[in-house]
Coordinates of C-alpha atoms in Angstrom, one line a residue:
M62 CA -10.3 -1.4 4.9
S63 CA -10.5 1.2 2.0
D64 CA -8.6 3.5 0.1
R65 CA -8.4 7.2 0.4
A66 CA -10.5 8.2 -2.4
A67 CA -13.2 11.1 -2.0
T68 CA -16.1 8.6 -2.4
E69 CA -14.6 6.4 0.5
K70 CA -14.5 9.5 2.8
K71 CA -18.1 10.6 1.8
F72 CA -19.2 7.0 2.5
H73 CA -17.6 6.9 5.9
G74 CA -19.1 10.2 6.7
L75 CA -22.7 8.9 5.7
L76 CA -22.1 5.7 7.8
K77 CA -20.8 7.6 10.7
E78 CA -24.2 9.6 10.6
Y79 CA -26.3 6.5 10.1
R80 CA -24.7 4.7 13.1
E81 CA -25.4 7.9 15.3
D82 CA -29.0 7.9 14.2
I83 CA -29.8 4.3 14.4
L84 CA -27.9 3.5 17.7
P85 CA -30.6 4.9 20.1
S86 CA -33.1 2.6 18.6
I87 CA -30.8 -0.5 18.9
Y88 CA -29.7 -0.1 22.6
S89 CA -32.8 0.1 24.8
N90 CA -30.8 1.9 27.6
W91 CA -29.0 4.4 25.1
E92 CA -30.2 7.5 27.1
S93 CA -28.9 6.1 30.4
L94 CA -25.2 5.7 28.8
I95 CA -23.0 8.5 29.8
E96 CA -21.7 10.7 26.9
T97 CA -18.2 8.8 26.7
E98 CA -19.9 5.4 26.4
Q99 CA -22.2 6.7 23.7
D100 CA -19.2 8.2 21.7
S101 CA -17.4 4.7 22.1
Y102 CA -20.4 2.8 20.8
S103 CA -20.6 5.4 17.9
S104 CA -17.1 5.5 16.9
M105 CA -15.7 3.3 14.0
N106 CA -12.2 3.0 13.1
N107 CA -11.5 3.2 9.2
F108 CA -8.0 1.6 8.1
Y109 CA -6.7 3.0 4.9
C110 CA -4.7 0.8 2.3
G111 CA -1.2 2.1 1.6
L112 CA -0.4 -0.5 -1.1
H113 CA -0.8 2.1 -4.2
C114 CA 2.0 4.2 -2.2
L115 CA 4.3 1.2 -1.8
V116 CA 3.9 0.2 -5.5
N117 CA 4.7 3.7 -6.9
M118 CA 7.8 3.8 -4.4
A119 CA 8.9 0.3 -5.6
E120 CA 8.6 1.4 -9.3
T121 CA 10.5 4.7 -8.9
A122 CA 13.3 2.7 -7.0
Q123 CA 13.5 0.2 -9.6
K124 CA 14.0 2.8 -12.3
M125 CA 16.7 4.6 -10.2
L126 CA 18.5 1.3 -9.6
L127 CA 18.4 0.4 -13.2
T128 CA 19.9 4.0 -14.0
V129 CA 22.7 3.7 -11.5
E130 CA 23.6 0.3 -12.3
K131 CA 23.8 1.2 -15.9
E132 CA 26.1 4.2 -15.3
E133 CA 28.2 2.1 -13.0
L134 CA 28.7 -0.4 -15.6
E135 CA 29.5 2.1 -18.2
N136 CA 32.0 3.9 -16.0
A137 CA 33.7 0.3 -15.4
G138 CA 33.9 0.2 -19.3
I139 CA 31.3 -2.8 -19.5
S140 CA 28.4 -2.3 -22.0
A141 CA 25.3 -2.2 -20.0
S142 CA 23.2 -3.6 -22.8
A143 CA 25.5 -6.5 -23.2
E144 CA 25.3 -7.3 -19.6
T145 CA 21.7 -7.0 -19.3
S146 CA 20.8 -9.0 -22.4
K147 CA 21.8 -12.2 -20.7
F148 CA 18.5 -12.0 -18.7
V149 CA 15.0 -12.4 -19.9
S150 CA 13.7 -9.0 -18.3
T151 CA 16.3 -6.4 -19.3
G152 CA 14.2 -3.6 -17.7
E153 CA 15.0 -4.8 -14.3
S154 CA 18.1 -4.0 -12.2
G155 CA 20.3 -6.7 -11.0
A156 CA 19.4 -5.7 -7.4
V157 CA 15.6 -6.3 -8.2
R158 CA 16.3 -9.5 -10.1
M159 CA 18.2 -10.8 -7.0
I160 CA 15.4 -9.8 -4.9
I161 CA 12.7 -11.4 -6.9
T162 CA 14.7 -14.5 -7.3
T163 CA 15.4 -14.7 -3.6
T164 CA 11.8 -14.3 -2.7
K165 CA 10.7 -16.9 -5.0
C166 CA 13.1 -19.4 -3.6
L167 CA 12.0 -18.8 -0.2
S168 CA 8.4 -18.6 -0.7
R169 CA 5.9 -21.3 -0.1
G170 CA 4.3 -23.3 -2.9

């Protein structure tokens, strides 16, 4: 597994070339294999991590939830700062605090 950085892509290209170069000397009957078998042996799957994308989406969703929550509290005539000051982390929306608390309660260890 790797990220999508240009250096990783270059590395995968070099690794593919290396595999194609070295496979004939590793398999004694390489020349007798049909082309589809050779392609199958020389192919390699690369799995790319999507964690950065998920983290960025979560941060953006958190900001939007907090903004909407503050607007709703103000529309209801409740001071958003007074409501959120009861909590340790005032930069989190109520929805995010609930998700974090629930996952902590349900997690092992």
